[in-house]
Amino acid sequence: MSVTVRVPAKVNVQLGVGAARPDGFHPLATVFLAVSLFDEVTATPAAALTVTCEGPDADQVPLDRTNLAARAAEVLAARAGIEPAVHLHIAKNIPVAGGMAGGSADGAAALLACDTLWGLDTPRTELLDLCAELGSDVPFSLLGGAALGTGRGELLTPVDAGSFHWVFAVADGGLSTPAVFRAFDRLTAGTTVPEPQPSPELLAALASGDPDRLAPALSNGLQAASLSLRPALADTFAAGTGAGALAALVSGSGPTTAFLVRDEEGAAKVAAALEASGTCRTTRTASGPVPGATVLRG
Ligand code: C5P
């Protein structure tokens, strides 16, 4: 018997970042959008907690207790007073260390898969609390759709969103999220960083479903920090917008770049141009919003 959960990647269509709090985290006003790039996590009873991973970038995924899927199984088992006797297999399609919450997605998926496998029926609000313990982006991976995130990103309010098409350019090598936040601190040192606020223009554009309206409203407060660590991303931006993308932005802390396009045809054209440009390792096309972590088989 095993349980498989499918879980989406995310892009932040707004990422407002404030000055670091005393605990080191940065206050956020962010709008998450779940997009149709998915990992699948399968939980199977086993003698002890083990993790395996398959997919094009599987060699970059840690299989020890630092993997958020393993930590999810541990925190859920501890809460239930049982052993985390489970094998977790991750079928990975979300770019690794790319700013698309791939690790967080696996954490949320493992939590739901183990909860189902062990018949715990943990209330949704408690699952969301456990997700927040695992990491700032993990609650959104469980929730999916489109949502405003405040606090350090873990406090969620669902928002309305039409459907949008995207191309993602996957860079060579990942970026560490803490390193990007540290670069943000360096770039903003000596300045007054305002409290981040949700953008009414962005929220209205998202609800309208009109990509021409969404394009100028997209923003990412970590983008300058991400570009300072990877200046070559500017070439990726130019390649995508030169091929007709309506807008380009770094996805989360990067280095994946997200290109908003009007439709599937536009997506294919921008993806082909990006691949031909040599400014990224590979591309993925996707649309969103899509649902959060979902049990497929169990
Ligand atoms: O919450 P999570 O473990 O995913 O965060 C990883 C790191 O990213 C944190 O240790 C912190 O350095 C940084 N971070 C931050 N502010 C946030 C979210 C993450 O500084 N709101």
PDB file of C-alpha atoms and ligand atoms in Angstrom:
ATOM      1  CA  MET A   1       0.000   0.000   0.000  1.00  0.00           C
ATOM      2  CA  SER A   2       1.301   3.454  -0.837  1.00  0.00           C
ATOM      3  CA  VAL A   3       0.015   7.017  -1.206  1.00  0.00           C
ATOM      4  CA  THR A   4       1.077   9.428  -3.975  1.00  0.00           C
ATOM      5  CA  VAL A   5       0.634  13.201  -3.694  1.00  0.00           C
ATOM      6  CA  ARG A   6       1.080  15.650  -6.555  1.00  0.00           C
ATOM      7  CA  VAL A   7       2.280  19.152  -5.651  1.00  0.00           C
ATOM      8  CA  PRO A   8       2.844  22.298  -7.742  1.00  0.00           C
ATOM      9  CA  ALA A   9       5.685  24.810  -8.033  1.00  0.00           C
ATOM     10  CA  LYS A  10       5.042  28.499  -7.312  1.00  0.00           C
ATOM     11  CA  VAL A  11       5.994  31.850  -8.696  1.00  0.00           C
ATOM     12  CA  ASN A  12       5.686  35.050  -6.643  1.00  0.00           C
ATOM     13  CA  VAL A  13       3.881  37.571  -8.849  1.00  0.00           C
ATOM     14  CA  GLN A  14       4.564  40.160  -6.151  1.00  0.00           C
ATOM     15  CA  LEU A  15       7.388  39.832  -3.647  1.00  0.00           C
ATOM     16  CA  GLY A  16       7.545  42.829  -1.314  1.00  0.00           C
ATOM     17  CA  VAL A  17      10.409  42.480   1.165  1.00  0.00           C
ATOM     18  CA  GLY A  18      10.992  44.522   4.337  1.00  0.00           C
ATOM     19  CA  ALA A  19      14.052  44.959   6.551  1.00  0.00           C
ATOM     20  CA  ALA A  20      15.208  41.875   8.475  1.00  0.00           C
ATOM     21  CA  ARG A  21      13.330  41.213  11.735  1.00  0.00           C
ATOM     22  CA  PRO A  22      15.179  40.493  14.989  1.00  0.00           C
ATOM     23  CA  ASP A  23      14.802  36.732  14.253  1.00  0.00           C
ATOM     24  CA  GLY A  24      16.624  37.194  10.918  1.00  0.00           C
ATOM     25  CA  PHE A  25      13.564  36.562   8.732  1.00  0.00           C
ATOM     26  CA  HIS A  26      12.304  39.325   6.448  1.00  0.00           C
ATOM     27  CA  PRO A  27       8.689  40.528   6.612  1.00  0.00           C
ATOM     28  CA  LEU A  28       6.970  39.844   3.287  1.00  0.00           C
ATOM     29  CA  ALA A  29       3.927  41.011   1.369  1.00  0.00           C
ATOM     30  CA  THR A  30       3.918  38.436  -1.380  1.00  0.00           C
ATOM     31  CA  VAL A  31       1.394  37.031  -3.820  1.00  0.00           C
ATOM     32  CA  PHE A  32       1.982  33.369  -4.576  1.00  0.00           C
ATOM     33  CA  LEU A  33       0.674  31.691  -7.723  1.00  0.00           C
ATOM     34  CA  ALA A  34       0.780  27.886  -8.010  1.00  0.00           C
ATOM     35  CA  VAL A  35       1.763  26.800 -11.535  1.00  0.00           C
ATOM     36  CA  SER A  36       1.462  23.516 -13.432  1.00  0.00           C
ATOM     37  CA  LEU A  37       4.966  22.162 -12.850  1.00  0.00           C
ATOM     38  CA  PHE A  38       4.631  19.262 -10.472  1.00  0.00           C
ATOM     39  CA  ASP A  39       6.611  16.966  -8.191  1.00  0.00           C
ATOM     40  CA  GLU A  40       5.068  13.720  -6.963  1.00  0.00           C
ATOM     41  CA  VAL A  41       5.871  12.223  -3.573  1.00  0.00           C
ATOM     42  CA  THR A  42       4.982   8.591  -2.849  1.00  0.00           C
ATOM     43  CA  ALA A  43       4.911   7.337   0.739  1.00  0.00           C
ATOM     44  CA  THR A  44       5.254   3.568   1.311  1.00  0.00           C
ATOM     45  CA  PRO A  45       5.527   1.749   4.663  1.00  0.00           C
ATOM     46  CA  ALA A  46       9.156   0.815   5.419  1.00  0.00           C
ATOM     47  CA  ALA A  47      11.328  -0.303   8.334  1.00  0.00           C
ATOM     48  CA  ALA A  48      12.815   3.191   8.719  1.00  0.00           C
ATOM     49  CA  LEU A  49      12.644   6.660   7.156  1.00  0.00           C
ATOM     50  CA  THR A  50      14.352   6.686   3.747  1.00  0.00           C
ATOM     51  CA  VAL A  51      14.200   9.066   0.762  1.00  0.00           C
ATOM     52  CA  THR A  52      14.895   8.435  -2.927  1.00  0.00           C
ATOM     53  CA  CYS A  53      14.543  10.793  -5.859  1.00  0.00           C
ATOM     54  CA  GLU A  54      14.222  10.462  -9.635  1.00  0.00           C
ATOM     55  CA  GLY A  55      14.209  13.114 -12.358  1.00  0.00           C
ATOM     56  CA  PRO A  56      16.640  15.156 -14.465  1.00  0.00           C
ATOM     57  CA  ASP A  57      18.118  17.002 -11.440  1.00  0.00           C
ATOM     58  CA  ALA A  58      17.772  14.174  -8.901  1.00  0.00           C
ATOM     59  CA  ASP A  59      21.514  14.220  -8.171  1.00  0.00           C
ATOM     60  CA  GLN A  60      21.146  17.712  -6.640  1.00  0.00           C
ATOM     61  CA  VAL A  61      18.479  16.635  -4.135  1.00  0.00           C
ATOM     62  CA  PRO A  62      19.710  15.764  -0.606  1.00  0.00           C
ATOM     63  CA  LEU A  63      18.418  12.369   0.551  1.00  0.00           C
ATOM     64  CA  ASP A  64      19.236  12.843   4.227  1.00  0.00           C
ATOM     65  CA  ARG A  65      17.236  14.433   7.048  1.00  0.00           C
ATOM     66  CA  THR A  66      17.800  17.905   5.576  1.00  0.00           C
ATOM     67  CA  ASN A  67      15.314  17.013   2.840  1.00  0.00           C
ATOM     68  CA  LEU A  68      12.041  18.762   3.756  1.00  0.00           C
ATOM     69  CA  ALA A  69      10.073  15.625   2.820  1.00  0.00           C
ATOM     70  CA  ALA A  70      11.991  13.645   5.457  1.00  0.00           C
ATOM     71  CA  ARG A  71      11.525  16.422   8.012  1.00  0.00           C
ATOM     72  CA  ALA A  72       7.793  16.488   7.251  1.00  0.00           C
ATOM     73  CA  ALA A  73       7.509  12.773   8.002  1.00  0.00           C
ATOM     74  CA  GLU A  74       9.440  13.285  11.256  1.00  0.00           C
ATOM     75  CA  VAL A  75       7.368  16.212  12.554  1.00  0.00           C
ATOM     76  CA  LEU A  76       4.078  14.501  11.672  1.00  0.00           C
ATOM     77  CA  ALA A  77       5.134  11.216  13.281  1.00  0.00           C
ATOM     78  CA  ALA A  78       6.356  13.045  16.414  1.00  0.00           C
ATOM     79  CA  ARG A  79       3.012  14.831  16.701  1.00  0.00           C
ATOM     80  CA  ALA A  80       1.168  11.499  16.414  1.00  0.00           C
ATOM     81  CA  GLY A  81       3.561   9.702  18.787  1.00  0.00           C
ATOM     82  CA  ILE A  82       4.552   7.096  16.172  1.00  0.00           C
ATOM     83  CA  GLU A  83       7.759   6.169  14.320  1.00  0.00           C
ATOM     84  CA  PRO A  84       8.305   7.739  10.871  1.00  0.00           C
ATOM     85  CA  ALA A  85       8.580   4.267   9.336  1.00  0.00           C
ATOM     86  CA  VAL A  86       8.131   5.312   5.733  1.00  0.00           C
ATOM     87  CA  HIS A  87       9.919   5.353   2.405  1.00  0.00           C
ATOM     88  CA  LEU A  88       9.450   8.606   0.496  1.00  0.00           C
ATOM     89  CA  HIS A  89      10.061   8.607  -3.241  1.00  0.00           C
ATOM     90  CA  ILE A  90      10.211  11.989  -4.963  1.00  0.00           C
ATOM     91  CA  ALA A  91       9.568  12.222  -8.718  1.00  0.00           C
ATOM     92  CA  LYS A  92      11.130  15.641  -9.272  1.00  0.00           C
ATOM     93  CA  ASN A  93      10.198  17.965 -12.095  1.00  0.00           C
ATOM     94  CA  ILE A  94      10.342  21.331 -10.272  1.00  0.00           C
ATOM     95  CA  PRO A  95      13.754  23.036 -10.730  1.00  0.00           C
ATOM     96  CA  VAL A  96      16.052  22.431  -7.728  1.00  0.00           C
ATOM     97  CA  ALA A  97      17.149  25.526  -5.703  1.00  0.00           C
ATOM     98  CA  GLY A  98      15.445  27.614  -8.387  1.00  0.00           C
ATOM     99  CA  GLY A  99      13.146  29.939  -6.436  1.00  0.00           C
ATOM    100  CA  MET A 100      10.046  27.876  -7.277  1.00  0.00           C
ATOM    101  CA  ALA A 101       9.620  26.254  -3.832  1.00  0.00           C
ATOM    102  CA  GLY A 102      10.536  22.763  -5.051  1.00  0.00           C
ATOM    103  CA  GLY A 103      11.894  21.656  -1.665  1.00  0.00           C
ATOM    104  CA  SER A 104       8.909  23.221   0.106  1.00  0.00           C
ATOM    105  CA  ALA A 105       6.561  21.450  -2.310  1.00  0.00           C
ATOM    106  CA  ASP A 106       8.088  18.082  -1.401  1.00  0.00           C
ATOM    107  CA  GLY A 107       7.674  18.920   2.298  1.00  0.00           C
ATOM    108  CA  ALA A 108       3.973  19.700   1.883  1.00  0.00           C
ATOM    109  CA  ALA A 109       3.454  16.630  -0.316  1.00  0.00           C
ATOM    110  CA  ALA A 110       5.198  14.305   2.143  1.00  0.00           C
ATOM    111  CA  LEU A 111       3.133  15.699   5.003  1.00  0.00           C
ATOM    112  CA  LEU A 112      -0.132  15.005   3.167  1.00  0.00           C
ATOM    113  CA  ALA A 113       1.051  11.604   1.891  1.00  0.00           C
ATOM    114  CA  CYS A 114       2.104  10.436   5.382  1.00  0.00           C
ATOM    115  CA  ASP A 115      -1.051  11.829   6.973  1.00  0.00           C
ATOM    116  CA  THR A 116      -3.096   9.782   4.491  1.00  0.00           C
ATOM    117  CA  LEU A 117      -0.905   6.648   4.729  1.00  0.00           C
ATOM    118  CA  TRP A 118      -1.018   6.663   8.528  1.00  0.00           C
ATOM    119  CA  GLY A 119      -4.773   7.434   8.603  1.00  0.00           C
ATOM    120  CA  LEU A 120      -4.200  10.372  10.954  1.00  0.00           C
ATOM    121  CA  ASP A 121      -6.770  12.735   9.424  1.00  0.00           C
ATOM    122  CA  THR A 122      -4.946  15.738  10.898  1.00  0.00           C
ATOM    123  CA  PRO A 123      -7.177  18.845  10.636  1.00  0.00           C
ATOM    124  CA  ARG A 124      -6.196  21.136   7.765  1.00  0.00           C
ATOM    125  CA  THR A 125      -5.320  24.051  10.067  1.00  0.00           C
ATOM    126  CA  GLU A 126      -2.889  21.822  11.987  1.00  0.00           C
ATOM    127  CA  LEU A 127      -1.321  20.588   8.758  1.00  0.00           C
ATOM    128  CA  LEU A 128      -0.807  24.240   7.764  1.00  0.00           C
ATOM    129  CA  ASP A 129       0.832  24.931  11.168  1.00  0.00           C
ATOM    130  CA  LEU A 130       3.175  21.966  10.664  1.00  0.00           C
ATOM    131  CA  CYS A 131       3.974  23.288   7.161  1.00  0.00           C
ATOM    132  CA  ALA A 132       4.905  26.684   8.664  1.00  0.00           C
ATOM    133  CA  GLU A 133       7.287  24.881  11.053  1.00  0.00           C
ATOM    134  CA  LEU A 134       9.008  23.299   8.065  1.00  0.00           C
ATOM    135  CA  GLY A 135       9.547  26.544   6.124  1.00  0.00           C
ATOM    136  CA  SER A 136       8.058  29.853   5.044  1.00  0.00           C
ATOM    137  CA  ASP A 137       6.837  28.630   1.611  1.00  0.00           C
ATOM    138  CA  VAL A 138       5.555  25.211   2.701  1.00  0.00           C
ATOM    139  CA  PRO A 139       2.005  26.298   3.733  1.00  0.00           C
ATOM    140  CA  PHE A 140       1.422  27.719   0.250  1.00  0.00           C
ATOM    141  CA  SER A 141       2.544  24.458  -1.379  1.00  0.00           C
ATOM    142  CA  LEU A 142      -0.241  22.713   0.553  1.00  0.00           C
ATOM    143  CA  LEU A 143      -2.826  25.412  -0.186  1.00  0.00           C
ATOM    144  CA  GLY A 144      -2.078  26.139  -3.879  1.00  0.00           C
ATOM    145  CA  GLY A 145      -4.177  28.437  -6.074  1.00  0.00           C
ATOM    146  CA  ALA A 146      -3.283  32.088  -5.524  1.00  0.00           C
ATOM    147  CA  ALA A 147      -2.741  33.645  -2.116  1.00  0.00           C
ATOM    148  CA  LEU A 148      -1.382  36.681  -0.341  1.00  0.00           C
ATOM    149  CA  GLY A 149       1.416  35.727   2.038  1.00  0.00           C
ATOM    150  CA  THR A 150       2.377  37.931   4.993  1.00  0.00           C
ATOM    151  CA  GLY A 151       4.545  37.425   8.080  1.00  0.00           C
ATOM    152  CA  ARG A 152       7.599  35.596   6.701  1.00  0.00           C
ATOM    153  CA  GLY A 153       5.343  34.285   3.905  1.00  0.00           C
ATOM    154  CA  GLU A 154       3.553  31.629   5.959  1.00  0.00           C
ATOM    155  CA  LEU A 155       0.338  33.546   6.804  1.00  0.00           C
ATOM    156  CA  LEU A 156      -1.955  33.023   3.835  1.00  0.00           C
ATOM    157  CA  THR A 157      -5.123  34.624   2.503  1.00  0.00           C
ATOM    158  CA  PRO A 158      -6.491  33.165  -0.752  1.00  0.00           C
ATOM    159  CA  VAL A 159      -7.010  35.744  -3.535  1.00  0.00           C
ATOM    160  CA  ASP A 160      -8.883  35.670  -6.864  1.00  0.00           C
ATOM    161  CA  ALA A 161      -6.867  34.936  -9.974  1.00  0.00           C
ATOM    162  CA  GLY A 162      -7.628  34.329 -13.640  1.00  0.00           C
ATOM    163  CA  SER A 163      -5.463  31.837 -15.507  1.00  0.00           C
ATOM    164  CA  PHE A 164      -2.079  32.941 -16.904  1.00  0.00           C
ATOM    165  CA  HIS A 165       0.548  31.321 -19.132  1.00  0.00           C
ATOM    166  CA  TRP A 166       4.233  31.293 -18.229  1.00  0.00           C
ATOM    167  CA  VAL A 167       7.616  30.201 -19.491  1.00  0.00           C
ATOM    168  CA  PHE A 168      10.297  29.440 -16.917  1.00  0.00           C
ATOM    169  CA  ALA A 169      13.980  29.597 -17.841  1.00  0.00           C
ATOM    170  CA  VAL A 170      15.953  27.233 -15.628  1.00  0.00           C
ATOM    171  CA  ALA A 171      19.480  28.499 -14.919  1.00  0.00           C
ATOM    172  CA  ASP A 172      22.645  26.455 -14.595  1.00  0.00           C
ATOM    173  CA  GLY A 173      23.023  25.822 -10.852  1.00  0.00           C
ATOM    174  CA  GLY A 174      20.807  27.055  -8.056  1.00  0.00           C
ATOM    175  CA  LEU A 175      20.919  29.985  -5.636  1.00  0.00           C
ATOM    176  CA  SER A 176      20.695  29.667  -1.867  1.00  0.00           C
ATOM    177  CA  THR A 177      17.670  31.559  -0.504  1.00  0.00           C
ATOM    178  CA  PRO A 178      19.531  32.780   2.626  1.00  0.00           C
ATOM    179  CA  ALA A 179      22.376  34.039   0.390  1.00  0.00           C
ATOM    180  CA  VAL A 180      19.894  36.054  -1.710  1.00  0.00           C
ATOM    181  CA  PHE A 181      18.321  37.566   1.438  1.00  0.00           C
ATOM    182  CA  ARG A 182      21.838  38.449   2.667  1.00  0.00           C
ATOM    183  CA  ALA A 183      22.539  40.158  -0.675  1.00  0.00           C
ATOM    184  CA  PHE A 184      19.255  42.069  -0.203  1.00  0.00           C
ATOM    185  CA  ASP A 185      20.517  43.208   3.234  1.00  0.00           C
ATOM    186  CA  ARG A 186      23.805  44.391   1.700  1.00  0.00           C
ATOM    187  CA  LEU A 187      22.064  46.266  -1.125  1.00  0.00           C
ATOM    188  CA  THR A 188      19.647  48.010   1.242  1.00  0.00           C
ATOM    189  CA  ALA A 189      22.152  48.729   4.054  1.00  0.00           C
ATOM    190  CA  GLY A 190      21.979  52.361   5.171  1.00  0.00           C
ATOM    191  CA  THR A 191      18.583  52.925   3.516  1.00  0.00           C
ATOM    192  CA  THR A 192      15.114  52.909   5.067  1.00  0.00           C
ATOM    193  CA  VAL A 193      13.279  49.847   3.757  1.00  0.00           C
ATOM    194  CA  PRO A 194       9.516  50.479   3.914  1.00  0.00           C
ATOM    195  CA  GLU A 195       7.131  47.885   5.369  1.00  0.00           C
ATOM    196  CA  PRO A 196       6.030  45.737   2.427  1.00  0.00           C
ATOM    197  CA  GLN A 197       2.406  46.203   1.339  1.00  0.00           C
ATOM    198  CA  PRO A 198       0.234  44.182  -1.042  1.00  0.00           C
ATOM    199  CA  SER A 199      -0.152  46.003  -4.361  1.00  0.00           C
ATOM    200  CA  PRO A 200      -3.817  46.812  -5.170  1.00  0.00           C
ATOM    201  CA  GLU A 201      -2.907  47.085  -8.894  1.00  0.00           C
ATOM    202  CA  LEU A 202      -1.346  43.638  -8.853  1.00  0.00           C
ATOM    203  CA  LEU A 203      -4.297  42.047  -7.051  1.00  0.00           C
ATOM    204  CA  ALA A 204      -6.801  43.650  -9.444  1.00  0.00           C
ATOM    205  CA  ALA A 205      -4.766  42.590 -12.484  1.00  0.00           C
ATOM    206  CA  LEU A 206      -4.477  39.037 -11.162  1.00  0.00           C
ATOM    207  CA  ALA A 207      -8.236  38.808 -10.621  1.00  0.00           C
ATOM    208  CA  SER A 208      -8.940  40.249 -14.098  1.00  0.00           C
ATOM    209  CA  GLY A 209      -7.180  37.379 -15.892  1.00  0.00           C
ATOM    210  CA  ASP A 210      -5.771  39.930 -18.368  1.00  0.00           C
ATOM    211  CA  PRO A 211      -2.053  39.266 -18.996  1.00  0.00           C
ATOM    212  CA  ASP A 212      -1.528  42.722 -20.527  1.00  0.00           C
ATOM    213  CA  ARG A 213      -2.716  44.208 -17.251  1.00  0.00           C
ATOM    214  CA  LEU A 214      -0.701  41.813 -15.084  1.00  0.00           C
ATOM    215  CA  ALA A 215       2.590  42.381 -16.953  1.00  0.00           C
ATOM    216  CA  PRO A 216       3.338  45.921 -15.668  1.00  0.00           C
ATOM    217  CA  ALA A 217       2.137  45.040 -12.138  1.00  0.00           C
ATOM    218  CA  LEU A 218       4.605  42.151 -11.560  1.00  0.00           C
ATOM    219  CA  SER A 219       7.367  42.937  -9.058  1.00  0.00           C
ATOM    220  CA  ASN A 220      10.053  41.152  -7.087  1.00  0.00           C
ATOM    221  CA  GLY A 221      11.927  42.922  -4.300  1.00  0.00           C
ATOM    222  CA  LEU A 222      14.595  40.190  -4.321  1.00  0.00           C
ATOM    223  CA  GLN A 223      15.319  40.620  -8.015  1.00  0.00           C
ATOM    224  CA  ALA A 224      18.206  43.099  -7.643  1.00  0.00           C
ATOM    225  CA  ALA A 225      19.768  40.833  -4.999  1.00  0.00           C
ATOM    226  CA  SER A 226      19.387  37.776  -7.216  1.00  0.00           C
ATOM    227  CA  LEU A 227      20.841  39.647 -10.229  1.00  0.00           C
ATOM    228  CA  SER A 228      23.763  40.870  -8.117  1.00  0.00           C
ATOM    229  CA  LEU A 229      24.698  37.218  -7.511  1.00  0.00           C
ATOM    230  CA  ARG A 230      23.924  36.158 -11.124  1.00  0.00           C
ATOM    231  CA  PRO A 231      24.459  39.144 -13.450  1.00  0.00           C
ATOM    232  CA  ALA A 232      24.081  36.844 -16.482  1.00  0.00           C
ATOM    233  CA  LEU A 233      20.332  36.603 -15.764  1.00  0.00           C
ATOM    234  CA  ALA A 234      20.054  39.972 -17.531  1.00  0.00           C
ATOM    235  CA  ASP A 235      20.855  38.134 -20.791  1.00  0.00           C
ATOM    236  CA  THR A 236      18.090  35.589 -20.080  1.00  0.00           C
ATOM    237  CA  PHE A 237      15.644  38.461 -19.497  1.00  0.00           C
ATOM    238  CA  ALA A 238      16.643  40.067 -22.807  1.00  0.00           C
ATOM    239  CA  ALA A 239      16.264  36.790 -24.725  1.00  0.00           C
ATOM    240  CA  GLY A 240      12.725  36.196 -23.384  1.00  0.00           C
ATOM    241  CA  THR A 241      11.397  39.711 -23.772  1.00  0.00           C
ATOM    242  CA  GLY A 242      13.041  39.958 -27.214  1.00  0.00           C
ATOM    243  CA  ALA A 243      10.954  36.929 -28.252  1.00  0.00           C
ATOM    244  CA  GLY A 244       7.715  38.639 -27.230  1.00  0.00           C
ATOM    245  CA  ALA A 245       7.236  37.851 -23.531  1.00  0.00           C
ATOM    246  CA  LEU A 246       4.982  40.482 -21.924  1.00  0.00           C
ATOM    247  CA  ALA A 247       7.185  40.688 -18.828  1.00  0.00           C
ATOM    248  CA  ALA A 248      10.108  38.977 -17.146  1.00  0.00           C
ATOM    249  CA  LEU A 249      10.895  38.596 -13.465  1.00  0.00           C
ATOM    250  CA  VAL A 250      13.059  36.466 -11.247  1.00  0.00           C
ATOM    251  CA  SER A 251      11.004  33.692  -9.626  1.00  0.00           C
ATOM    252  CA  GLY A 252      11.222  34.106  -5.835  1.00  0.00           C
ATOM    253  CA  SER A 253      14.888  34.200  -4.820  1.00  0.00           C
ATOM    254  CA  GLY A 254      15.918  32.876  -8.254  1.00  0.00           C
ATOM    255  CA  PRO A 255      17.766  32.008 -10.353  1.00  0.00           C
ATOM    256  CA  THR A 256      14.798  30.679 -12.380  1.00  0.00           C
ATOM    257  CA  THR A 257      13.319  33.502 -14.456  1.00  0.00           C
ATOM    258  CA  ALA A 258       9.594  33.693 -15.194  1.00  0.00           C
ATOM    259  CA  PHE A 259       8.176  35.084 -18.442  1.00  0.00           C
ATOM    260  CA  LEU A 260       4.523  36.038 -18.692  1.00  0.00           C
ATOM    261  CA  VAL A 261       3.013  35.293 -22.116  1.00  0.00           C
ATOM    262  CA  ARG A 262      -0.483  35.704 -23.609  1.00  0.00           C
ATOM    263  CA  ASP A 263      -1.216  32.112 -24.588  1.00  0.00           C
ATOM    264  CA  GLU A 264       0.247  28.672 -25.322  1.00  0.00           C
ATOM    265  CA  GLU A 265       1.429  29.773 -28.749  1.00  0.00           C
ATOM    266  CA  GLY A 266       3.343  32.672 -27.192  1.00  0.00           C
ATOM    267  CA  ALA A 267       4.772  30.300 -24.612  1.00  0.00           C
ATOM    268  CA  ALA A 268       6.114  27.927 -27.278  1.00  0.00           C
ATOM    269  CA  LYS A 269       7.729  30.822 -29.157  1.00  0.00           C
ATOM    270  CA  VAL A 270       9.403  32.327 -26.084  1.00  0.00           C
ATOM    271  CA  ALA A 271      10.558  28.886 -24.863  1.00  0.00           C
ATOM    272  CA  ALA A 272      12.118  28.095 -28.256  1.00  0.00           C
ATOM    273  CA  ALA A 273      13.915  31.466 -28.356  1.00  0.00           C
ATOM    274  CA  LEU A 274      15.228  31.010 -24.807  1.00  0.00           C
ATOM    275  CA  GLU A 275      16.506  27.502 -25.590  1.00  0.00           C
ATOM    276  CA  ALA A 276      18.209  28.754 -28.764  1.00  0.00           C
ATOM    277  CA  SER A 277      19.764  31.742 -26.985  1.00  0.00           C
ATOM    278  CA  GLY A 278      22.061  29.673 -24.791  1.00  0.00           C
ATOM    279  CA  THR A 279      21.215  31.943 -21.840  1.00  0.00           C
ATOM    280  CA  CYS A 280      19.568  29.183 -19.767  1.00  0.00           C
ATOM    281  CA  ARG A 281      19.926  25.446 -19.202  1.00  0.00           C
ATOM    282  CA  THR A 282      16.384  24.505 -20.159  1.00  0.00           C
ATOM    283  CA  THR A 283      12.824  25.850 -20.146  1.00  0.00           C
ATOM    284  CA  ARG A 284       9.436  24.767 -18.825  1.00  0.00           C
ATOM    285  CA  THR A 285       6.027  26.085 -19.859  1.00  0.00           C
ATOM    286  CA  ALA A 286       3.193  26.159 -17.348  1.00  0.00           C
ATOM    287  CA  SER A 287      -0.045  27.873 -16.426  1.00  0.00           C
ATOM    288  CA  GLY A 288      -1.627  28.812 -13.142  1.00  0.00           C
ATOM    289  CA  PRO A 289      -3.292  28.956 -10.733  1.00  0.00           C
ATOM    290  CA  VAL A 290      -3.539  25.203 -10.078  1.00  0.00           C
ATOM    291  CA  PRO A 291      -4.566  23.380  -6.860  1.00  0.00           C
ATOM    292  CA  GLY A 292      -2.083  22.715  -4.045  1.00  0.00           C
ATOM    293  CA  ALA A 293      -0.879  19.314  -2.807  1.00  0.00           C
ATOM    294  CA  THR A 294      -3.427  16.667  -3.882  1.00  0.00           C
ATOM    295  CA  VAL A 295      -3.673  12.934  -3.150  1.00  0.00           C
ATOM    296  CA  LEU A 296      -3.563  11.075  -6.478  1.00  0.00           C
ATOM    297  CA  ARG A 297      -3.563   7.458  -5.314  1.00  0.00           C
ATOM    298  CA  GLY A 298      -3.915   6.095  -1.847  1.00  0.00           C
TER     299      GLY A 298
HETATM  300  O1  C5P B   1      11.572  29.583   5.879  1.00  0.00           O
HETATM  301  P1  C5P B   1      12.698  28.961   5.122  1.00  0.00           P
HETATM  302  O2  C5P B   1      13.412  27.900   5.917  1.00  0.00           O
HETATM  303  O3  C5P B   1      12.331  28.473   3.772  1.00  0.00           O
HETATM  304  O4  C5P B   1      13.744  30.116   4.888  1.00  0.00           O
HETATM  305  C1  C5P B   1      15.052  29.859   4.442  1.00  0.00           C
HETATM  306  C2  C5P B   1      15.919  31.070   4.732  1.00  0.00           C
HETATM  307  O5  C5P B   1      15.518  32.162   3.888  1.00  0.00           O
HETATM  308  C3  C5P B   1      15.817  31.606   6.128  1.00  0.00           C
HETATM  309  O6  C5P B   1      16.719  30.969   7.001  1.00  0.00           O
HETATM  310  C4  C5P B   1      16.172  33.069   5.942  1.00  0.00           C
HETATM  311  O7  C5P B   1      17.581  33.206   5.818  1.00  0.00           O
HETATM  312  C5  C5P B   1      15.575  33.375   4.593  1.00  0.00           C
HETATM  313  N1  C5P B   1      14.219  33.976   4.682  1.00  0.00           N
HETATM  314  C6  C5P B   1      14.095  35.282   5.124  1.00  0.00           C
HETATM  315  N2  C5P B   1      12.854  35.839   5.200  1.00  0.00           N
HETATM  316  C7  C5P B   1      11.750  35.155   4.833  1.00  0.00           C
HETATM  317  C8  C5P B   1      11.857  33.825   4.369  1.00  0.00           C
HETATM  318  C9  C5P B   1      13.119  33.256   4.305  1.00  0.00           C
HETATM  319  O8  C5P B   1      15.085  35.935   5.455  1.00  0.00           O
HETATM  320  N3  C5P B   1      10.562  35.737   4.904  1.00  0.00           N
END
